[in-house]
PDB file of C-alpha atoms in Angstrom:
ATOM      1  CA  SER D 217     -58.378 -87.160 -89.453  1.00  0.00           C
ATOM      2  CA  ALA D 218     -60.878 -89.423 -91.170  1.00  0.00           C
ATOM      3  CA  VAL D 219     -64.456 -90.013 -90.112  1.00  0.00           C
ATOM      4  CA  ILE D 220     -65.566 -93.638 -89.913  1.00  0.00           C
ATOM      5  CA  SER D 221     -69.189 -94.697 -89.964  1.00  0.00           C
ATOM      6  CA  GLN D 222     -69.729 -98.108 -88.406  1.00  0.00           C
ATOM      7  CA  LYS D 223     -72.922-100.110 -88.304  1.00  0.00           C
ATOM      8  CA  PRO D 224     -74.800-101.656 -86.719  1.00  0.00           C
ATOM      9  CA  SER D 225     -74.153 -99.888 -83.427  1.00  0.00           C
ATOM     10  CA  ARG D 226     -75.511-102.834 -81.504  1.00  0.00           C
ATOM     11  CA  ASP D 227     -77.209-106.147 -82.068  1.00  0.00           C
ATOM     12  CA  ILE D 228     -78.507-109.099 -80.132  1.00  0.00           C
ATOM     13  CA  CYS D 229     -78.029-112.336 -82.039  1.00  0.00           C
ATOM     14  CA  GLN D 230     -78.896-115.979 -81.598  1.00  0.00           C
ATOM     15  CA  ARG D 231     -76.056-118.427 -81.174  1.00  0.00           C
ATOM     16  CA  GLY D 232     -75.079-120.161 -84.386  1.00  0.00           C
ATOM     17  CA  THR D 233     -75.952-117.195 -86.578  1.00  0.00           C
ATOM     18  CA  SER D 234     -73.615-114.681 -88.255  1.00  0.00           C
ATOM     19  CA  LEU D 235     -73.412-110.902 -88.157  1.00  0.00           C
ATOM     20  CA  THR D 236     -71.666-108.619 -90.638  1.00  0.00           C
ATOM     21  CA  ILE D 237     -70.317-105.296 -89.406  1.00  0.00           C
ATOM     22  CA  GLN D 238     -69.595-102.511 -91.874  1.00  0.00           C
ATOM     23  CA  CYS D 239     -67.178 -99.586 -91.727  1.00  0.00           C
ATOM     24  CA  GLN D 240     -67.229 -96.725 -94.216  1.00  0.00           C
ATOM     25  CA  VAL D 241     -64.400 -94.168 -94.217  1.00  0.00           C
ATOM     26  CA  ASP D 242     -64.835 -90.699 -95.664  1.00  0.00           C
ATOM     27  CA  SER D 243     -61.412 -90.816 -97.329  1.00  0.00           C
ATOM     28  CA  GLN D 244     -59.153 -93.442 -98.849  1.00  0.00           C
ATOM     29  CA  VAL D 245     -56.960 -95.306 -96.374  1.00  0.00           C
ATOM     30  CA  THR D 246     -54.369 -97.941 -97.106  1.00  0.00           C
ATOM     31  CA  MET D 247     -55.119-100.254 -94.222  1.00  0.00           C
ATOM     32  CA  MET D 248     -57.963-100.724 -91.823  1.00  0.00           C
ATOM     33  CA  PHE D 249     -57.847-102.654 -88.597  1.00  0.00           C
ATOM     34  CA  TRP D 250     -60.480-104.653 -86.775  1.00  0.00           C
ATOM     35  CA  TYR D 251     -60.382-104.898 -82.976  1.00  0.00           C
ATOM     36  CA  ARG D 252     -62.380-106.754 -80.363  1.00  0.00           C
ATOM     37  CA  GLN D 253     -62.922-105.410 -76.887  1.00  0.00           C
ATOM     38  CA  GLN D 254     -64.372-107.897 -74.424  1.00  0.00           C
ATOM     39  CA  PRO D 255     -66.132-106.580 -71.321  1.00  0.00           C
ATOM     40  CA  GLY D 256     -63.716-104.769 -69.034  1.00  0.00           C
ATOM     41  CA  GLN D 257     -60.761-105.468 -71.307  1.00  0.00           C
ATOM     42  CA  SER D 258     -58.611-103.419 -73.645  1.00  0.00           C
ATOM     43  CA  LEU D 259     -58.576-103.655 -77.405  1.00  0.00           C
ATOM     44  CA  THR D 260     -57.312-106.842 -79.065  1.00  0.00           C
ATOM     45  CA  LEU D 261     -56.407-106.736 -82.736  1.00  0.00           C
ATOM     46  CA  ILE D 262     -58.297-109.296 -84.828  1.00  0.00           C
ATOM     47  CA  ALA D 263     -56.858-108.574 -88.260  1.00  0.00           C
ATOM     48  CA  THR D 264     -55.564-106.028 -90.725  1.00  0.00           C
ATOM     49  CA  ALA D 265     -57.794-105.503 -93.744  1.00  0.00           C
ATOM     50  CA  ASN D 266     -55.768-104.926 -96.899  1.00  0.00           C
ATOM     51  CA  GLN D 267     -57.327-103.704-100.121  1.00  0.00           C
ATOM     52  CA  GLY D 268     -56.817-106.174-102.950  1.00  0.00           C
ATOM     53  CA  SER D 269     -55.477-109.004-100.821  1.00  0.00           C
ATOM     54  CA  GLU D 270     -56.541-111.268 -98.010  1.00  0.00           C
ATOM     55  CA  ALA D 271     -56.685-109.921 -94.503  1.00  0.00           C
ATOM     56  CA  THR D 272     -53.822-110.628 -92.129  1.00  0.00           C
ATOM     57  CA  TYR D 273     -55.040-112.312 -88.945  1.00  0.00           C
ATOM     58  CA  GLU D 274     -53.513-112.197 -85.499  1.00  0.00           C
ATOM     59  CA  SER D 275     -52.795-115.288 -83.471  1.00  0.00           C
ATOM     60  CA  GLY D 276     -56.005-116.787 -82.159  1.00  0.00           C
ATOM     61  CA  PHE D 277     -58.207-115.438 -84.930  1.00  0.00           C
ATOM     62  CA  VAL D 278     -59.012-117.307 -88.142  1.00  0.00           C
ATOM     63  CA  ILE D 279     -60.614-116.390 -91.418  1.00  0.00           C
ATOM     64  CA  ASP D 280     -63.390-118.985 -91.126  1.00  0.00           C
ATOM     65  CA  LYS D 281     -64.607-117.395 -87.916  1.00  0.00           C
ATOM     66  CA  PHE D 282     -63.966-113.744 -88.827  1.00  0.00           C
ATOM     67  CA  PRO D 283     -64.063-113.314 -92.611  1.00  0.00           C
ATOM     68  CA  ILE D 284     -63.128-109.809 -93.707  1.00  0.00           C
ATOM     69  CA  SER D 285     -63.750-107.999 -96.967  1.00  0.00           C
ATOM     70  CA  ARG D 286     -62.006-104.878 -98.255  1.00  0.00           C
ATOM     71  CA  PRO D 287     -63.413-104.183-101.700  1.00  0.00           C
ATOM     72  CA  ASN D 288     -61.984-100.661-101.947  1.00  0.00           C
ATOM     73  CA  LEU D 289     -59.983 -98.095 -99.992  1.00  0.00           C
ATOM     74  CA  THR D 290     -62.979 -96.643 -98.159  1.00  0.00           C
ATOM     75  CA  PHE D 291     -64.919 -99.704 -97.009  1.00  0.00           C
ATOM     76  CA  SER D 292     -64.483-102.910 -95.038  1.00  0.00           C
ATOM     77  CA  THR D 293     -66.660-105.543 -93.413  1.00  0.00           C
ATOM     78  CA  LEU D 294     -66.071-108.017 -90.610  1.00  0.00           C
ATOM     79  CA  THR D 295     -68.337-111.025 -90.204  1.00  0.00           C
ATOM     80  CA  VAL D 296     -68.612-112.852 -86.912  1.00  0.00           C
ATOM     81  CA  SER D 297     -69.616-116.367 -87.930  1.00  0.00           C
ATOM     82  CA  ASN D 298     -71.357-119.171 -86.075  1.00  0.00           C
ATOM     83  CA  MET D 299     -71.624-117.007 -82.994  1.00  0.00           C
ATOM     84  CA  SER D 300     -71.479-118.195 -79.409  1.00  0.00           C
ATOM     85  CA  PRO D 301     -71.948-116.231 -76.178  1.00  0.00           C
ATOM     86  CA  GLU D 302     -68.140-115.910 -75.946  1.00  0.00           C
ATOM     87  CA  ASP D 303     -68.275-113.645 -79.002  1.00  0.00           C
ATOM     88  CA  SER D 304     -70.227-111.035 -77.063  1.00  0.00           C
ATOM     89  CA  SER D 305     -67.950-107.998 -77.298  1.00  0.00           C
ATOM     90  CA  ILE D 306     -67.564-104.577 -78.756  1.00  0.00           C
ATOM     91  CA  TYR D 307     -66.084-104.728 -82.249  1.00  0.00           C
ATOM     92  CA  LEU D 308     -64.231-101.685 -83.572  1.00  0.00           C
ATOM     93  CA  CYS D 309     -62.652-100.733 -86.864  1.00  0.00           C
ATOM     94  CA  SER D 310     -59.929 -98.126 -87.215  1.00  0.00           C
ATOM     95  CA  ASP D 311     -57.922 -96.495 -89.958  1.00  0.00           C
ATOM     96  CA  THR D 312     -54.306 -95.420 -90.295  1.00  0.00           C
ATOM     97  CA  THR D 313     -54.831 -91.864 -91.400  1.00  0.00           C
ATOM     98  CA  ALA D 314     -51.623 -89.814 -91.240  1.00  0.00           C
ATOM     99  CA  ASN D 315     -49.513 -89.936 -88.113  1.00  0.00           C
ATOM    100  CA  TYR D 316     -52.031 -88.554 -85.681  1.00  0.00           C
ATOM    101  CA  GLY D 317     -54.930 -90.104 -83.890  1.00  0.00           C
ATOM    102  CA  TYR D 318     -55.892 -93.299 -85.572  1.00  0.00           C
ATOM    103  CA  THR D 319     -59.640 -92.862 -85.837  1.00  0.00           C
ATOM    104  CA  PHE D 320     -62.069 -95.477 -84.614  1.00  0.00           C
ATOM    105  CA  GLY D 321     -65.532 -96.282 -85.767  1.00  0.00           C
ATOM    106  CA  SER D 322     -68.251 -95.862 -83.173  1.00  0.00           C
ATOM    107  CA  GLY D 323     -68.180 -99.568 -82.356  1.00  0.00           C
ATOM    108  CA  THR D 324     -70.645-102.444 -82.569  1.00  0.00           C
ATOM    109  CA  ARG D 325     -71.870-103.857 -79.288  1.00  0.00           C
ATOM    110  CA  LEU D 326     -72.693-107.504 -79.931  1.00  0.00           C
ATOM    111  CA  THR D 327     -74.611-109.685 -77.514  1.00  0.00           C
ATOM    112  CA  VAL D 328     -75.021-113.365 -78.347  1.00  0.00           C
ATOM    113  CA  VAL D 329     -77.804-115.215 -76.557  1.00  0.00           C
TER     114      VAL D 329
ATOM    115  CA  GLY I 156     -42.269-108.764 -77.680  1.00  0.00           C
ATOM    116  CA  GLN I 157     -44.733-106.062 -76.812  1.00  0.00           C
ATOM    117  CA  ASN I 158     -45.518-105.109 -73.242  1.00  0.00           C
ATOM    118  CA  ILE I 159     -47.441-102.056 -72.129  1.00  0.00           C
ATOM    119  CA  ASP I 160     -48.267-101.573 -68.455  1.00  0.00           C
ATOM    120  CA  GLN I 161     -50.632 -99.132 -66.817  1.00  0.00           C
ATOM    121  CA  PRO I 162     -52.542 -99.255 -63.539  1.00  0.00           C
ATOM    122  CA  THR I 163     -55.871-101.022 -63.672  1.00  0.00           C
ATOM    123  CA  GLU I 164     -57.885 -98.550 -61.633  1.00  0.00           C
ATOM    124  CA  MET I 165     -57.512 -95.120 -60.058  1.00  0.00           C
ATOM    125  CA  THR I 166     -59.803 -92.904 -58.024  1.00  0.00           C
ATOM    126  CA  ALA I 167     -59.494 -89.138 -57.684  1.00  0.00           C
ATOM    127  CA  THR I 168     -61.546 -86.262 -56.327  1.00  0.00           C
ATOM    128  CA  GLU I 169     -63.373 -83.700 -58.410  1.00  0.00           C
ATOM    129  CA  GLY I 170     -61.182 -80.620 -58.927  1.00  0.00           C
ATOM    130  CA  ALA I 171     -57.959 -82.492 -58.182  1.00  0.00           C
ATOM    131  CA  ILE I 172     -55.073 -83.546 -60.431  1.00  0.00           C
ATOM    132  CA  VAL I 173     -54.388 -87.152 -61.399  1.00  0.00           C
ATOM    133  CA  GLN I 174     -51.452 -88.731 -63.217  1.00  0.00           C
ATOM    134  CA  ILE I 175     -51.872 -91.994 -65.108  1.00  0.00           C
ATOM    135  CA  ASN I 176     -48.593 -93.740 -65.848  1.00  0.00           C
ATOM    136  CA  CYS I 177     -47.706 -96.016 -68.741  1.00  0.00           C
ATOM    137  CA  THR I 178     -44.520 -97.993 -69.250  1.00  0.00           C
ATOM    138  CA  TYR I 179     -43.762 -99.831 -72.446  1.00  0.00           C
ATOM    139  CA  GLN I 180     -41.342-102.310 -73.937  1.00  0.00           C
ATOM    140  CA  THR I 181     -41.941-102.740 -77.649  1.00  0.00           C
ATOM    141  CA  SER I 182     -39.934-103.951 -80.625  1.00  0.00           C
ATOM    142  CA  GLY I 183     -40.402-100.640 -82.428  1.00  0.00           C
ATOM    143  CA  PHE I 184     -41.411 -97.160 -81.397  1.00  0.00           C
ATOM    144  CA  ASN I 185     -42.558 -94.176 -83.420  1.00  0.00           C
ATOM    145  CA  GLY I 186     -44.810 -92.545 -80.868  1.00  0.00           C
ATOM    146  CA  LEU I 187     -47.337 -93.025 -78.100  1.00  0.00           C
ATOM    147  CA  PHE I 188     -51.052 -92.303 -78.053  1.00  0.00           C
ATOM    148  CA  TRP I 189     -53.456 -91.712 -75.216  1.00  0.00           C
ATOM    149  CA  TYR I 190     -57.144 -92.391 -75.753  1.00  0.00           C
ATOM    150  CA  GLN I 191     -60.182 -91.808 -73.571  1.00  0.00           C
ATOM    151  CA  GLN I 192     -62.980 -94.344 -73.626  1.00  0.00           C
ATOM    152  CA  HIS I 193     -66.302 -93.931 -71.866  1.00  0.00           C
ATOM    153  CA  ALA I 194     -68.217 -97.084 -71.067  1.00  0.00           C
ATOM    154  CA  GLY I 195     -69.916 -98.525 -74.130  1.00  0.00           C
ATOM    155  CA  GLU I 196     -68.301 -96.047 -76.500  1.00  0.00           C
ATOM    156  CA  ALA I 197     -65.378 -96.096 -78.921  1.00  0.00           C
ATOM    157  CA  PRO I 198     -61.985 -94.683 -77.876  1.00  0.00           C
ATOM    158  CA  THR I 199     -61.412 -91.026 -78.665  1.00  0.00           C
ATOM    159  CA  PHE I 200     -58.009 -89.511 -79.348  1.00  0.00           C
ATOM    160  CA  LEU I 201     -56.452 -87.398 -76.587  1.00  0.00           C
ATOM    161  CA  SER I 202     -52.782 -86.976 -77.407  1.00  0.00           C
ATOM    162  CA  TYR I 203     -49.829 -88.186 -79.407  1.00  0.00           C
ATOM    163  CA  ASN I 204     -46.204 -87.882 -78.253  1.00  0.00           C
ATOM    164  CA  VAL I 205     -43.268 -88.479 -80.560  1.00  0.00           C
ATOM    165  CA  LEU I 206     -40.497 -86.519 -78.864  1.00  0.00           C
ATOM    166  CA  ASP I 207     -39.464 -86.429 -75.226  1.00  0.00           C
ATOM    167  CA  GLY I 208     -41.204 -83.854 -73.119  1.00  0.00           C
ATOM    168  CA  LEU I 209     -44.583 -82.534 -72.140  1.00  0.00           C
ATOM    169  CA  GLU I 210     -47.442 -81.801 -74.541  1.00  0.00           C
ATOM    170  CA  GLU I 211     -50.163 -79.660 -73.035  1.00  0.00           C
ATOM    171  CA  LYS I 212     -53.683 -79.452 -74.376  1.00  0.00           C
ATOM    172  CA  GLY I 213     -56.112 -77.674 -72.086  1.00  0.00           C
ATOM    173  CA  ARG I 214     -56.746 -79.665 -68.918  1.00  0.00           C
ATOM    174  CA  PHE I 215     -54.897 -82.676 -70.316  1.00  0.00           C
ATOM    175  CA  SER I 216     -51.125 -83.034 -70.690  1.00  0.00           C
ATOM    176  CA  SER I 217     -49.043 -85.976 -71.809  1.00  0.00           C
ATOM    177  CA  PHE I 218     -45.386 -86.655 -71.135  1.00  0.00           C
ATOM    178  CA  LEU I 219     -42.960 -88.975 -72.859  1.00  0.00           C
ATOM    179  CA  SER I 220     -39.480 -90.251 -72.035  1.00  0.00           C
ATOM    180  CA  ARG I 221     -38.282 -92.516 -74.839  1.00  0.00           C
ATOM    181  CA  SER I 222     -35.093 -93.495 -73.030  1.00  0.00           C
ATOM    182  CA  LYS I 223     -37.091 -94.700 -70.038  1.00  0.00           C
ATOM    183  CA  GLY I 224     -39.976 -96.222 -71.998  1.00  0.00           C
ATOM    184  CA  TYR I 225     -42.344 -94.131 -69.930  1.00  0.00           C
ATOM    185  CA  SER I 226     -45.295 -91.850 -70.456  1.00  0.00           C
ATOM    186  CA  TYR I 227     -47.940 -90.272 -68.308  1.00  0.00           C
ATOM    187  CA  LEU I 228     -51.248 -88.547 -68.848  1.00  0.00           C
ATOM    188  CA  LEU I 229     -51.973 -85.671 -66.490  1.00  0.00           C
ATOM    189  CA  LEU I 230     -55.550 -84.555 -65.940  1.00  0.00           C
ATOM    190  CA  LYS I 231     -56.099 -81.270 -64.114  1.00  0.00           C
ATOM    191  CA  GLU I 232     -59.228 -79.763 -62.556  1.00  0.00           C
ATOM    192  CA  LEU I 233     -60.937 -83.111 -62.681  1.00  0.00           C
ATOM    193  CA  GLN I 234     -64.597 -83.194 -63.592  1.00  0.00           C
ATOM    194  CA  MET I 235     -67.111 -85.978 -63.101  1.00  0.00           C
ATOM    195  CA  LYS I 236     -67.271 -86.444 -66.866  1.00  0.00           C
ATOM    196  CA  ASP I 237     -63.589 -87.441 -66.822  1.00  0.00           C
ATOM    197  CA  SER I 238     -64.612 -90.785 -65.305  1.00  0.00           C
ATOM    198  CA  ALA I 239     -63.602 -93.164 -68.082  1.00  0.00           C
ATOM    199  CA  SER I 240     -60.937 -95.624 -69.133  1.00  0.00           C
ATOM    200  CA  TYR I 241     -57.668 -94.191 -70.400  1.00  0.00           C
ATOM    201  CA  LEU I 242     -55.752 -96.276 -72.895  1.00  0.00           C
ATOM    202  CA  CYS I 243     -52.053 -95.985 -73.631  1.00  0.00           C
ATOM    203  CA  ALA I 244     -51.066 -97.232 -77.109  1.00  0.00           C
ATOM    204  CA  VAL I 245     -47.720 -97.493 -78.878  1.00  0.00           C
ATOM    205  CA  TYR I 246     -47.313 -96.647 -82.558  1.00  0.00           C
ATOM    206  CA  SER I 247     -44.537 -98.518 -84.368  1.00  0.00           C
ATOM    207  CA  GLY I 248     -45.096 -97.219 -87.875  1.00  0.00           C
ATOM    208  CA  ASN I 249     -47.849 -97.907 -90.378  1.00  0.00           C
ATOM    209  CA  THR I 250     -49.057-100.826 -88.278  1.00  0.00           C
ATOM    210  CA  PRO I 251     -51.800-101.494 -85.767  1.00  0.00           C
ATOM    211  CA  LEU I 252     -51.530 -99.716 -82.471  1.00  0.00           C
ATOM    212  CA  VAL I 253     -50.577-101.885 -79.509  1.00  0.00           C
ATOM    213  CA  PHE I 254     -52.774-101.054 -76.549  1.00  0.00           C
ATOM    214  CA  GLY I 255     -52.249-101.322 -72.841  1.00  0.00           C
ATOM    215  CA  LYS I 256     -55.072-102.795 -70.793  1.00  0.00           C
ATOM    216  CA  GLY I 257     -56.369 -99.369 -69.865  1.00  0.00           C
ATOM    217  CA  THR I 258     -56.781 -97.501 -66.590  1.00  0.00           C
ATOM    218  CA  ARG I 259     -60.299 -97.055 -65.270  1.00  0.00           C
ATOM    219  CA  LEU I 260     -60.508 -93.651 -63.595  1.00  0.00           C
ATOM    220  CA  SER I 261     -63.307 -92.860 -61.180  1.00  0.00           C
ATOM    221  CA  VAL I 262     -63.828 -89.230 -60.239  1.00  0.00           C
ATOM    222  CA  ILE I 263     -65.676 -88.785 -56.964  1.00  0.00           C
ATOM    223  CA  ALA I 264     -67.251 -85.729 -55.392  1.00  0.00           C
TER     224      ALA I 264
END
């Protein structure tokens, strides 16, 4: 399966600011997914990042708040914009490599103060 | 709709066996994943079941019954390091995984 490098691993940000999270995959993948995991909760899908087209967002998530880029088949970014304390979560990217074990990035632990 | 149920919390004793159940009702089904997630870390892949039956991998085994919409993860010879959340996730094709809420397992001495 693929290896995904995600950064930053953690950050503490002021409310109203934005943070961009990066994921680099060591092989080409068709789609990448961005998840949010709030404290004590399971993973909630934010959007699917498609190369060459706009991301597809899930209900409750909008492009203005979570803009996503996918410039090529090995890289994607998620920006958390105009942050508030409610955005404090772990953010994870994953790939769709083969039929076994979707691989996750190591996660970004975001705290908004 | 998509619905995946698993117990919220479980406690088991070091050296014992524990079974974590997962039931699912999804609009499509191509397989079921189990992930382990330690606090503050990303999920790591444990198992993937496509066909009915038991898949054994060391101390961990996973079972699937497609007709019953049911799976379980069996952990044997529990160790303290097995204290973690265990996530059940359904795979419906080349689409995002749908996750259950996770089961937080505490292993006690």
